[in-house]
PDB file of N, CA and C in Angstrom:
ATOM      1  N   MET A   1       7.637 -21.451   4.361  1.00  0.00           N
ATOM      2  CA  MET A   1       6.690 -20.144   4.378  1.00  0.00           C
ATOM      3  C   MET A   1       7.030 -19.489   5.905  1.00  0.00           C
ATOM      4  N   SER A   2       7.013 -18.137   5.498  1.00  0.00           N
ATOM      5  CA  SER A   2       7.500 -17.351   6.716  1.00  0.00           C
ATOM      6  C   SER A   2       6.459 -17.347   7.679  1.00  0.00           C
ATOM      7  N   GLY A   3       5.027 -17.547   7.240  1.00  0.00           N
ATOM      8  CA  GLY A   3       3.926 -17.090   8.110  1.00  0.00           C
ATOM      9  C   GLY A   3       3.462 -15.796   7.961  1.00  0.00           C
ATOM     10  N   GLU A   4       4.116 -14.852   7.521  1.00  0.00           N
ATOM     11  CA  GLU A   4       3.942 -13.285   7.273  1.00  0.00           C
ATOM     12  C   GLU A   4       3.087 -13.345   6.203  1.00  0.00           C
ATOM     13  N   GLN A   5       2.429 -11.900   6.136  1.00  0.00           N
ATOM     14  CA  GLN A   5       1.729 -11.733   4.950  1.00  0.00           C
ATOM     15  C   GLN A   5       1.973 -10.322   4.337  1.00  0.00           C
ATOM     16  N   LEU A   6       1.889  -9.828   3.312  1.00  0.00           N
ATOM     17  CA  LEU A   6       1.967  -8.652   2.651  1.00  0.00           C
ATOM     18  C   LEU A   6       0.799  -8.012   2.242  1.00  0.00           C
ATOM     19  N   LEU A   7       0.505  -6.900   2.800  1.00  0.00           N
ATOM     20  CA  LEU A   7      -0.592  -6.285   2.413  1.00  0.00           C
ATOM     21  C   LEU A   7      -0.106  -5.016   1.369  1.00  0.00           C
ATOM     22  N   VAL A   8      -0.965  -5.008   0.398  1.00  0.00           N
ATOM     23  CA  VAL A   8      -0.311  -3.818  -0.697  1.00  0.00           C
ATOM     24  C   VAL A   8      -1.710  -3.026  -0.845  1.00  0.00           C
ATOM     25  N   VAL A   9      -1.434  -1.675  -0.533  1.00  0.00           N
ATOM     26  CA  VAL A   9      -2.642  -0.689  -0.751  1.00  0.00           C
ATOM     27  C   VAL A   9      -2.335   0.352  -1.719  1.00  0.00           C
ATOM     28  N   VAL A  10      -3.134   0.748  -2.597  1.00  0.00           N
ATOM     29  CA  VAL A  10      -2.581   1.664  -3.498  1.00  0.00           C
ATOM     30  C   VAL A  10      -3.928   2.960  -3.247  1.00  0.00           C
ATOM     31  N   VAL A  11      -3.499   4.131  -3.049  1.00  0.00           N
ATOM     32  CA  VAL A  11      -4.477   5.112  -2.883  1.00  0.00           C
ATOM     33  C   VAL A  11      -3.943   6.156  -3.724  1.00  0.00           C
ATOM     34  N   ALA A  12      -5.112   7.327  -3.895  1.00  0.00           N
ATOM     35  CA  ALA A  12      -4.703   8.539  -4.525  1.00  0.00           C
ATOM     36  C   ALA A  12      -3.917   9.235  -3.656  1.00  0.00           C
ATOM     37  N   ASP A  13      -3.188  10.174  -4.469  1.00  0.00           N
ATOM     38  CA  ASP A  13      -2.037  10.893  -3.783  1.00  0.00           C
ATOM     39  C   ASP A  13      -2.569  11.702  -2.531  1.00  0.00           C
ATOM     40  N   ASP A  14      -3.714  12.265  -2.743  1.00  0.00           N
ATOM     41  CA  ASP A  14      -4.517  13.179  -1.659  1.00  0.00           C
ATOM     42  C   ASP A  14      -4.619  12.210  -0.298  1.00  0.00           C
ATOM     43  N   LEU A  15      -4.653  10.976  -0.355  1.00  0.00           N
ATOM     44  CA  LEU A  15      -4.719  10.086   0.895  1.00  0.00           C
ATOM     45  C   LEU A  15      -3.478   9.680   1.443  1.00  0.00           C
ATOM     46  N   ARG A  16      -2.432  10.147   0.805  1.00  0.00           N
ATOM     47  CA  ARG A  16      -1.114   9.407   1.384  1.00  0.00           C
ATOM     48  C   ARG A  16      -0.568   9.902   2.567  1.00  0.00           C
ATOM     49  N   ASP A  17      -0.519  11.164   2.983  1.00  0.00           N
ATOM     50  CA  ASP A  17      -0.496  11.620   4.388  1.00  0.00           C
ATOM     51  C   ASP A  17      -1.391  10.926   5.585  1.00  0.00           C
ATOM     52  N   ARG A  18      -2.574  10.846   5.031  1.00  0.00           N
ATOM     53  CA  ARG A  18      -3.538  10.176   5.966  1.00  0.00           C
ATOM     54  C   ARG A  18      -3.067   8.673   6.047  1.00  0.00           C
ATOM     55  N   ILE A  19      -2.678   7.908   5.091  1.00  0.00           N
ATOM     56  CA  ILE A  19      -2.477   6.687   5.635  1.00  0.00           C
ATOM     57  C   ILE A  19      -1.144   6.546   6.223  1.00  0.00           C
ATOM     58  N   VAL A  20       0.024   7.259   5.834  1.00  0.00           N
ATOM     59  CA  VAL A  20       1.284   7.310   6.420  1.00  0.00           C
ATOM     60  C   VAL A  20       0.979   7.553   8.046  1.00  0.00           C
ATOM     61  N   ASP A  21       0.162   8.593   8.330  1.00  0.00           N
ATOM     62  CA  ASP A  21      -0.173   9.085   9.958  1.00  0.00           C
ATOM     63  C   ASP A  21      -0.732   7.790  10.411  1.00  0.00           C
ATOM     64  N   THR A  22      -1.914   6.862   9.926  1.00  0.00           N
ATOM     65  CA  THR A  22      -2.329   5.675  10.375  1.00  0.00           C
ATOM     66  C   THR A  22      -1.376   4.530  10.721  1.00  0.00           C
ATOM     67  N   LEU A  23      -0.464   4.269   9.549  1.00  0.00           N
ATOM     68  CA  LEU A  23       0.268   3.176   9.823  1.00  0.00           C
ATOM     69  C   LEU A  23       1.252   3.596  10.735  1.00  0.00           C
ATOM     70  N   ILE A  24       1.814   4.865  10.725  1.00  0.00           N
ATOM     71  CA  ILE A  24       2.656   4.933  12.110  1.00  0.00           C
ATOM     72  C   ILE A  24       2.291   5.048  13.230  1.00  0.00           C
ATOM     73  N   GLY A  25       0.920   5.343  13.411  1.00  0.00           N
ATOM     74  CA  GLY A  25       0.158   5.105  14.604  1.00  0.00           C
ATOM     75  C   GLY A  25      -0.151   3.613  15.181  1.00  0.00           C
ATOM     76  N   LEU A  26       0.153   2.703  14.549  1.00  0.00           N
ATOM     77  CA  LEU A  26      -0.228   1.494  14.808  1.00  0.00           C
ATOM     78  C   LEU A  26       0.976   0.832  15.471  1.00  0.00           C
ATOM     79  N   ASP A  27       0.654   0.478  16.720  1.00  0.00           N
ATOM     80  CA  ASP A  27       1.943  -0.065  17.658  1.00  0.00           C
ATOM     81  C   ASP A  27       2.509  -1.528  17.045  1.00  0.00           C
ATOM     82  N   ASP A  28       1.510  -2.317  16.517  1.00  0.00           N
ATOM     83  CA  ASP A  28       2.120  -3.556  15.930  1.00  0.00           C
ATOM     84  C   ASP A  28       2.667  -3.639  14.689  1.00  0.00           C
ATOM     85  N   ILE A  29       2.702  -2.470  14.043  1.00  0.00           N
ATOM     86  CA  ILE A  29       3.412  -2.444  12.718  1.00  0.00           C
ATOM     87  C   ILE A  29       4.822  -1.805  12.851  1.00  0.00           C
ATOM     88  N   SER A  30       5.623  -2.254  12.546  1.00  0.00           N
ATOM     89  CA  SER A  30       7.164  -1.838  12.804  1.00  0.00           C
ATOM     90  C   SER A  30       7.607  -0.739  11.629  1.00  0.00           C
ATOM     91  N   GLY A  31       7.140  -1.231  10.352  1.00  0.00           N
ATOM     92  CA  GLY A  31       7.458  -0.283   9.181  1.00  0.00           C
ATOM     93  C   GLY A  31       6.602  -0.533   7.871  1.00  0.00           C
ATOM     94  N   PHE A  32       7.103   0.315   7.091  1.00  0.00           N
ATOM     95  CA  PHE A  32       5.987  -0.116   5.771  1.00  0.00           C
ATOM     96  C   PHE A  32       6.932   0.618   4.491  1.00  0.00           C
ATOM     97  N   THR A  33       6.788   0.134   3.391  1.00  0.00           N
ATOM     98  CA  THR A  33       7.357   0.688   2.431  1.00  0.00           C
ATOM     99  C   THR A  33       6.294   1.587   1.398  1.00  0.00           C
ATOM    100  N   LEU A  34       6.932   2.879   1.265  1.00  0.00           N
ATOM    101  CA  LEU A  34       5.788   3.558   0.352  1.00  0.00           C
ATOM    102  C   LEU A  34       6.412   4.173  -0.933  1.00  0.00           C
ATOM    103  N   SER A  35       6.004   3.973  -2.209  1.00  0.00           N
ATOM    104  CA  SER A  35       6.517   4.172  -3.651  1.00  0.00           C
ATOM    105  C   SER A  35       5.177   5.098  -4.331  1.00  0.00           C
ATOM    106  N   ASP A  36       5.946   5.618  -5.170  1.00  0.00           N
ATOM    107  CA  ASP A  36       4.956   6.623  -6.061  1.00  0.00           C
ATOM    108  C   ASP A  36       4.635   5.706  -7.414  1.00  0.00           C
ATOM    109  N   VAL A  37       3.359   5.562  -7.658  1.00  0.00           N
ATOM    110  CA  VAL A  37       2.924   4.721  -8.793  1.00  0.00           C
ATOM    111  C   VAL A  37       2.131   5.430  -9.727  1.00  0.00           C
ATOM    112  N   GLU A  38       1.771   4.961 -11.051  1.00  0.00           N
ATOM    113  CA  GLU A  38       1.018   5.731 -11.709  1.00  0.00           C
ATOM    114  C   GLU A  38      -0.411   4.685 -12.030  1.00  0.00           C
ATOM    115  N   GLY A  39      -1.577   4.967 -11.552  1.00  0.00           N
ATOM    116  CA  GLY A  39      -2.627   4.174 -11.929  1.00  0.00           C
ATOM    117  C   GLY A  39      -3.123   4.234 -13.384  1.00  0.00           C
ATOM    118  N   TYR A  40      -3.418   3.331 -13.945  1.00  0.00           N
ATOM    119  CA  TYR A  40      -4.056   3.274 -15.296  1.00  0.00           C
ATOM    120  C   TYR A  40      -5.539   2.667 -15.105  1.00  0.00           C
ATOM    121  N   SER A  41      -6.645   3.139 -15.712  1.00  0.00           N
ATOM    122  CA  SER A  41      -7.729   2.439 -15.755  1.00  0.00           C
ATOM    123  C   SER A  41      -8.554   3.116 -17.194  1.00  0.00           C
ATOM    124  N   ARG A  42      -9.515   2.338 -17.257  1.00  0.00           N
ATOM    125  CA  ARG A  42     -10.265   2.470 -18.467  1.00  0.00           C
ATOM    126  C   ARG A  42     -11.588   3.616 -17.807  1.00  0.00           C
ATOM    127  N   GLU A  43     -11.634   3.514 -16.590  1.00  0.00           N
ATOM    128  CA  GLU A  43     -12.750   4.596 -15.986  1.00  0.00           C
ATOM    129  C   GLU A  43     -11.843   5.800 -15.972  1.00  0.00           C
ATOM    130  N   HIS A  44     -12.586   6.915 -16.261  1.00  0.00           N
ATOM    131  CA  HIS A  44     -11.790   8.133 -16.058  1.00  0.00           C
ATOM    132  C   HIS A  44     -12.818   9.221 -15.454  1.00  0.00           C
ATOM    133  N   GLN A  45     -13.835   8.702 -14.860  1.00  0.00           N
ATOM    134  CA  GLN A  45     -14.563   9.613 -13.871  1.00  0.00           C
ATOM    135  C   GLN A  45     -13.871   9.903 -12.533  1.00  0.00           C
ATOM    136  N   GLY A  46     -13.610  11.181 -12.267  1.00  0.00           N
ATOM    137  CA  GLY A  46     -13.038  11.338 -11.082  1.00  0.00           C
ATOM    138  C   GLY A  46     -11.259  12.056 -11.329  1.00  0.00           C
ATOM    139  N   LEU A  47     -11.242  11.718 -12.740  1.00  0.00           N
ATOM    140  CA  LEU A  47      -9.859  12.168 -13.239  1.00  0.00           C
ATOM    141  C   LEU A  47      -9.811  13.695 -13.344  1.00  0.00           C
ATOM    142  N   SER A  48      -8.807  14.552 -13.082  1.00  0.00           N
ATOM    143  CA  SER A  48      -8.744  15.764 -13.763  1.00  0.00           C
ATOM    144  C   SER A  48      -8.432  15.734 -15.131  1.00  0.00           C
ATOM    145  N   LEU A  49      -8.584  16.762 -15.694  1.00  0.00           N
ATOM    146  CA  LEU A  49      -8.348  16.939 -17.092  1.00  0.00           C
ATOM    147  C   LEU A  49      -6.787  16.475 -17.627  1.00  0.00           C
ATOM    148  N   ARG A  50      -5.786  17.010 -16.624  1.00  0.00           N
ATOM    149  CA  ARG A  50      -4.591  16.699 -16.677  1.00  0.00           C
ATOM    150  C   ARG A  50      -4.283  15.336 -16.780  1.00  0.00           C
ATOM    151  N   GLU A  51      -4.957  14.570 -15.760  1.00  0.00           N
ATOM    152  CA  GLU A  51      -4.839  13.066 -15.704  1.00  0.00           C
ATOM    153  C   GLU A  51      -5.353  12.037 -16.814  1.00  0.00           C
ATOM    154  N   GLN A  52      -6.583  12.974 -17.400  1.00  0.00           N
ATOM    155  CA  GLN A  52      -7.228  12.176 -18.626  1.00  0.00           C
ATOM    156  C   GLN A  52      -6.256  12.529 -19.677  1.00  0.00           C
ATOM    157  N   VAL A  53      -5.678  13.454 -19.899  1.00  0.00           N
ATOM    158  CA  VAL A  53      -4.849  13.581 -21.169  1.00  0.00           C
ATOM    159  C   VAL A  53      -3.504  12.763 -20.943  1.00  0.00           C
ATOM    160  N   ALA A  54      -3.054  12.611 -19.800  1.00  0.00           N
ATOM    161  CA  ALA A  54      -1.900  11.690 -19.456  1.00  0.00           C
ATOM    162  C   ALA A  54      -2.010  10.353 -19.559  1.00  0.00           C
ATOM    163  N   GLY A  55      -3.412   9.898 -19.285  1.00  0.00           N
ATOM    164  CA  GLY A  55      -4.074   8.608 -19.306  1.00  0.00           C
ATOM    165  C   GLY A  55      -3.718   7.807 -17.935  1.00  0.00           C
ATOM    166  N   HIS A  56      -3.053   8.531 -16.855  1.00  0.00           N
ATOM    167  CA  HIS A  56      -3.007   7.945 -15.685  1.00  0.00           C
ATOM    168  C   HIS A  56      -3.361   8.833 -14.578  1.00  0.00           C
ATOM    169  N   ARG A  57      -3.287   8.380 -13.294  1.00  0.00           N
ATOM    170  CA  ARG A  57      -3.246   9.162 -12.200  1.00  0.00           C
ATOM    171  C   ARG A  57      -2.036   9.142 -11.098  1.00  0.00           C
ATOM    172  N   GLY A  58      -1.585   9.759 -10.566  1.00  0.00           N
ATOM    173  CA  GLY A  58      -0.230   9.663  -9.745  1.00  0.00           C
ATOM    174  C   GLY A  58      -1.184   9.356  -8.402  1.00  0.00           C
ATOM    175  N   MET A  59      -0.426   8.196  -8.013  1.00  0.00           N
ATOM    176  CA  MET A  59      -1.010   7.436  -6.831  1.00  0.00           C
ATOM    177  C   MET A  59       0.219   7.066  -5.863  1.00  0.00           C
ATOM    178  N   ALA A  60      -0.156   6.467  -4.621  1.00  0.00           N
ATOM    179  CA  ALA A  60       0.908   5.996  -3.622  1.00  0.00           C
ATOM    180  C   ALA A  60       0.846   4.585  -3.384  1.00  0.00           C
ATOM    181  N   ARG A  61       1.553   3.645  -3.365  1.00  0.00           N
ATOM    182  CA  ARG A  61       1.583   2.222  -2.947  1.00  0.00           C
ATOM    183  C   ARG A  61       2.108   2.111  -1.695  1.00  0.00           C
ATOM    184  N   PHE A  62       1.520   1.334  -0.841  1.00  0.00           N
ATOM    185  CA  PHE A  62       2.044   1.190   0.418  1.00  0.00           C
ATOM    186  C   PHE A  62       2.283  -0.500   0.543  1.00  0.00           C
ATOM    187  N   GLU A  63       3.265  -0.837   1.200  1.00  0.00           N
ATOM    188  CA  GLU A  63       3.449  -2.304   1.244  1.00  0.00           C
ATOM    189  C   GLU A  63       3.799  -2.472   2.920  1.00  0.00           C
ATOM    190  N   VAL A  64       3.112  -3.189   3.483  1.00  0.00           N
ATOM    191  CA  VAL A  64       3.043  -3.747   4.919  1.00  0.00           C
ATOM    192  C   VAL A  64       3.236  -5.293   5.121  1.00  0.00           C
ATOM    193  N   ILE A  65       4.359  -5.463   5.462  1.00  0.00           N
ATOM    194  CA  ILE A  65       4.623  -7.017   6.257  1.00  0.00           C
ATOM    195  C   ILE A  65       4.077  -7.232   7.650  1.00  0.00           C
ATOM    196  N   HIS A  66       3.093  -8.128   7.856  1.00  0.00           N
ATOM    197  CA  HIS A  66       2.604  -8.297   9.022  1.00  0.00           C
ATOM    198  C   HIS A  66       2.425  -9.809   9.339  1.00  0.00           C
ATOM    199  N   GLU A  67       2.006  -9.863  10.602  1.00  0.00           N
ATOM    200  CA  GLU A  67       1.291 -11.406  10.852  1.00  0.00           C
ATOM    201  C   GLU A  67       0.067 -11.478  10.427  1.00  0.00           C
ATOM    202  N   PRO A  68      -0.464 -12.770  10.329  1.00  0.00           N
ATOM    203  CA  PRO A  68      -1.839 -12.609  10.034  1.00  0.00           C
ATOM    204  C   PRO A  68      -2.932 -12.524  11.023  1.00  0.00           C
ATOM    205  N   ALA A  69      -2.474 -12.447  12.093  1.00  0.00           N
ATOM    206  CA  ALA A  69      -3.363 -11.996  13.131  1.00  0.00           C
ATOM    207  C   ALA A  69      -3.411 -10.567  13.383  1.00  0.00           C
ATOM    208  N   GLN A  70      -2.775  -9.680  12.642  1.00  0.00           N
ATOM    209  CA  GLN A  70      -2.660  -8.186  12.550  1.00  0.00           C
ATOM    210  C   GLN A  70      -3.538  -7.756  11.622  1.00  0.00           C
ATOM    211  N   GLN A  71      -4.145  -8.601  10.640  1.00  0.00           N
ATOM    212  CA  GLN A  71      -4.727  -8.402   9.246  1.00  0.00           C
ATOM    213  C   GLN A  71      -5.948  -7.438   9.480  1.00  0.00           C
ATOM    214  N   GLY A  72      -6.765  -8.130  10.617  1.00  0.00           N
ATOM    215  CA  GLY A  72      -7.944  -7.548  10.687  1.00  0.00           C
ATOM    216  C   GLY A  72      -8.029  -6.083  11.282  1.00  0.00           C
ATOM    217  N   ALA A  73      -7.030  -5.569  12.314  1.00  0.00           N
ATOM    218  CA  ALA A  73      -6.888  -4.540  12.702  1.00  0.00           C
ATOM    219  C   ALA A  73      -6.309  -3.620  11.777  1.00  0.00           C
ATOM    220  N   LEU A  74      -5.480  -3.952  10.924  1.00  0.00           N
ATOM    221  CA  LEU A  74      -4.865  -3.315  10.062  1.00  0.00           C
ATOM    222  C   LEU A  74      -5.680  -2.756   8.779  1.00  0.00           C
ATOM    223  N   VAL A  75      -6.417  -3.746   8.229  1.00  0.00           N
ATOM    224  CA  VAL A  75      -7.496  -3.296   7.254  1.00  0.00           C
ATOM    225  C   VAL A  75      -8.257  -2.481   7.886  1.00  0.00           C
ATOM    226  N   ASP A  76      -8.996  -2.689   8.901  1.00  0.00           N
ATOM    227  CA  ASP A  76      -9.863  -1.855   9.411  1.00  0.00           C
ATOM    228  C   ASP A  76      -9.381  -0.369   9.735  1.00  0.00           C
ATOM    229  N   ALA A  77      -8.091  -0.136  10.178  1.00  0.00           N
ATOM    230  CA  ALA A  77      -7.700   1.046  10.371  1.00  0.00           C
ATOM    231  C   ALA A  77      -7.320   1.821   9.027  1.00  0.00           C
ATOM    232  N   LEU A  78      -6.890   1.164   8.137  1.00  0.00           N
ATOM    233  CA  LEU A  78      -6.622   1.660   6.865  1.00  0.00           C
ATOM    234  C   LEU A  78      -8.058   2.098   6.219  1.00  0.00           C
ATOM    235  N   ALA A  79      -9.190   1.120   6.515  1.00  0.00           N
ATOM    236  CA  ALA A  79     -10.357   1.646   5.903  1.00  0.00           C
ATOM    237  C   ALA A  79     -11.010   2.957   6.745  1.00  0.00           C
ATOM    238  N   ALA A  80     -10.704   2.972   7.731  1.00  0.00           N
ATOM    239  CA  ALA A  80     -11.254   4.118   8.501  1.00  0.00           C
ATOM    240  C   ALA A  80     -10.527   5.389   7.917  1.00  0.00           C
ATOM    241  N   ALA A  81      -9.323   5.331   7.780  1.00  0.00           N
ATOM    242  CA  ALA A  81      -8.438   6.475   7.286  1.00  0.00           C
ATOM    243  C   ALA A  81      -8.932   6.832   5.865  1.00  0.00           C
ATOM    244  N   CYS A  82      -9.406   5.750   5.139  1.00  0.00           N
ATOM    245  CA  CYS A  82      -9.632   6.341   3.746  1.00  0.00           C
ATOM    246  C   CYS A  82     -11.020   6.547   3.513  1.00  0.00           C
ATOM    247  N   GLY A  83     -11.808   6.774   4.709  1.00  0.00           N
ATOM    248  CA  GLY A  83     -13.168   7.400   4.512  1.00  0.00           C
ATOM    249  C   GLY A  83     -13.977   6.736   3.443  1.00  0.00           C
ATOM    250  N   THR A  84     -14.793   7.797   2.425  1.00  0.00           N
ATOM    251  CA  THR A  84     -15.462   7.347   1.510  1.00  0.00           C
ATOM    252  C   THR A  84     -14.791   6.925   0.352  1.00  0.00           C
ATOM    253  N   ALA A  85     -13.506   7.150   0.223  1.00  0.00           N
ATOM    254  CA  ALA A  85     -12.816   6.877  -0.848  1.00  0.00           C
ATOM    255  C   ALA A  85     -12.747   5.366  -1.097  1.00  0.00           C
ATOM    256  N   GLU A  86     -12.753   5.083  -2.278  1.00  0.00           N
ATOM    257  CA  GLU A  86     -12.833   3.663  -2.747  1.00  0.00           C
ATOM    258  C   GLU A  86     -11.358   3.231  -3.225  1.00  0.00           C
ATOM    259  N   VAL A  87     -10.699   2.293  -2.338  1.00  0.00           N
ATOM    260  CA  VAL A  87      -9.272   1.960  -2.243  1.00  0.00           C
ATOM    261  C   VAL A  87      -9.012   0.335  -2.679  1.00  0.00           C
ATOM    262  N   ARG A  88      -8.185   0.355  -3.373  1.00  0.00           N
ATOM    263  CA  ARG A  88      -7.795  -1.060  -3.778  1.00  0.00           C
ATOM    264  C   ARG A  88      -6.782  -1.801  -2.904  1.00  0.00           C
ATOM    265  N   TYR A  89      -6.691  -2.827  -2.484  1.00  0.00           N
ATOM    266  CA  TYR A  89      -5.803  -3.223  -1.850  1.00  0.00           C
ATOM    267  C   TYR A  89      -5.824  -4.977  -1.913  1.00  0.00           C
ATOM    268  N   TRP A  90      -4.727  -5.617  -1.597  1.00  0.00           N
ATOM    269  CA  TRP A  90      -4.575  -7.022  -1.935  1.00  0.00           C
ATOM    270  C   TRP A  90      -3.563  -7.483  -0.979  1.00  0.00           C
ATOM    271  N   LEU A  91      -3.536  -8.780  -0.461  1.00  0.00           N
ATOM    272  CA  LEU A  91      -3.104  -9.346   0.576  1.00  0.00           C
ATOM    273  C   LEU A  91      -2.312 -10.836  -0.222  1.00  0.00           C
ATOM    274  N   MET A  92      -1.246 -11.008   0.173  1.00  0.00           N
ATOM    275  CA  MET A  92      -0.222 -12.115  -0.237  1.00  0.00           C
ATOM    276  C   MET A  92       0.428 -12.881   1.059  1.00  0.00           C
ATOM    277  N   PRO A  93       0.269 -14.146   0.924  1.00  0.00           N
ATOM    278  CA  PRO A  93       1.253 -14.743   2.059  1.00  0.00           C
ATOM    279  C   PRO A  93       2.696 -14.690   1.480  1.00  0.00           C
ATOM    280  N   LEU A  94       3.589 -14.575   2.357  1.00  0.00           N
ATOM    281  CA  LEU A  94       5.145 -14.551   1.855  1.00  0.00           C
ATOM    282  C   LEU A  94       5.583 -15.868   2.208  1.00  0.00           C
ATOM    283  N   ALA A  95       6.472 -16.317   0.873  1.00  0.00           N
ATOM    284  CA  ALA A  95       7.040 -17.566   1.028  1.00  0.00           C
ATOM    285  C   ALA A  95       8.167 -17.484   1.777  1.00  0.00           C
ATOM    286  N   ALA A  96       8.840 -16.262   2.002  1.00  0.00           N
ATOM    287  CA  ALA A  96      10.174 -16.118   2.711  1.00  0.00           C
ATOM    288  C   ALA A  96       9.999 -14.583   2.901  1.00  0.00           C
ATOM    289  N   ALA A  97      10.783 -14.161   4.002  1.00  0.00           N
ATOM    290  CA  ALA A  97      11.268 -12.641   4.247  1.00  0.00           C
ATOM    291  C   ALA A  97      12.083 -12.695   5.153  1.00  0.00           C
ATOM    292  N   GLY A  98      12.999 -11.830   5.078  1.00  0.00           N
ATOM    293  CA  GLY A  98      14.184 -11.578   6.079  1.00  0.00           C
ATOM    294  C   GLY A  98      15.027 -10.393   5.739  1.00  0.00           C
ATOM    295  N   ARG A  99      16.260 -10.244   6.089  1.00  0.00           N
ATOM    296  CA  ARG A  99      17.199  -9.288   5.971  1.00  0.00           C
ATOM    297  C   ARG A  99      18.487  -9.834   5.295  1.00  0.00           C
ATOM    298  N   LEU A 100      18.916  -9.319   4.147  1.00  0.00           N
ATOM    299  CA  LEU A 100      20.075  -9.660   3.401  1.00  0.00           C
ATOM    300  C   LEU A 100      21.554  -9.030   4.204  1.00  0.00           C
ATOM    301  N   ARG A 101      22.486  -9.677   4.596  1.00  0.00           N
ATOM    302  CA  ARG A 101      23.721  -9.185   4.946  1.00  0.00           C
ATOM    303  C   ARG A 101      24.732 -10.082   4.431  1.00  0.00           C
ATOM    304  N   ALA A 102      25.735  -9.614   3.980  1.00  0.00           N
ATOM    305  CA  ALA A 102      26.724 -10.342   3.421  1.00  0.00           C
ATOM    306  C   ALA A 102      27.537 -11.435   4.574  1.00  0.00           C
ATOM    307  N   SER A 103      27.620 -11.107   5.836  1.00  0.00           N
ATOM    308  CA  SER A 103      27.776 -11.966   6.919  1.00  0.00           C
ATOM    309  C   SER A 103      27.274 -13.193   7.108  1.00  0.00           C
ATOM    310  N   ASP A 104      25.877 -13.147   6.752  1.00  0.00           N
ATOM    311  CA  ASP A 104      25.047 -14.165   7.088  1.00  0.00           C
ATOM    312  C   ASP A 104      24.934 -15.183   5.709  1.00  0.00           C
ATOM    313  N   HIS A 105      25.684 -14.592   4.544  1.00  0.00           N
ATOM    314  CA  HIS A 105      25.428 -15.588   3.452  1.00  0.00           C
ATOM    315  C   HIS A 105      26.683 -15.946   2.697  1.00  0.00           C
ATOM    316  N   GLY A 106      27.836 -16.142   3.737  1.00  0.00           N
ATOM    317  CA  GLY A 106      29.078 -16.427   3.176  1.00  0.00           C
ATOM    318  C   GLY A 106      29.745 -15.665   2.040  1.00  0.00           C
ATOM    319  N   SER A 107      29.467 -14.504   2.209  1.00  0.00           N
ATOM    320  CA  SER A 107      30.056 -13.541   1.167  1.00  0.00           C
ATOM    321  C   SER A 107      31.120 -12.769   1.817  1.00  0.00           C
TER     322      SER A 107
END
């Protein structure tokens, strides 16, 4: 086990910049991954007419690898950035993490 964790946060597009700014401002976080995703749900309240017709909503998925000791401050900072918006997140332990380079793997 690497001892690190992966935090995944999925937010509405209108929160994207606020979350980016929050993560960049955290000294203990060295980086993160941001992807465009489509969120599907049986609940359609809050969706625009276009999103209702399409059946999904454009969202942003953030992935942050961090040490367990950083979890509380990281989640608290993101919660503050989200304000009153309801945001889904999940946390997973990492079995392994590192960087791939051919010189390190005999290729």
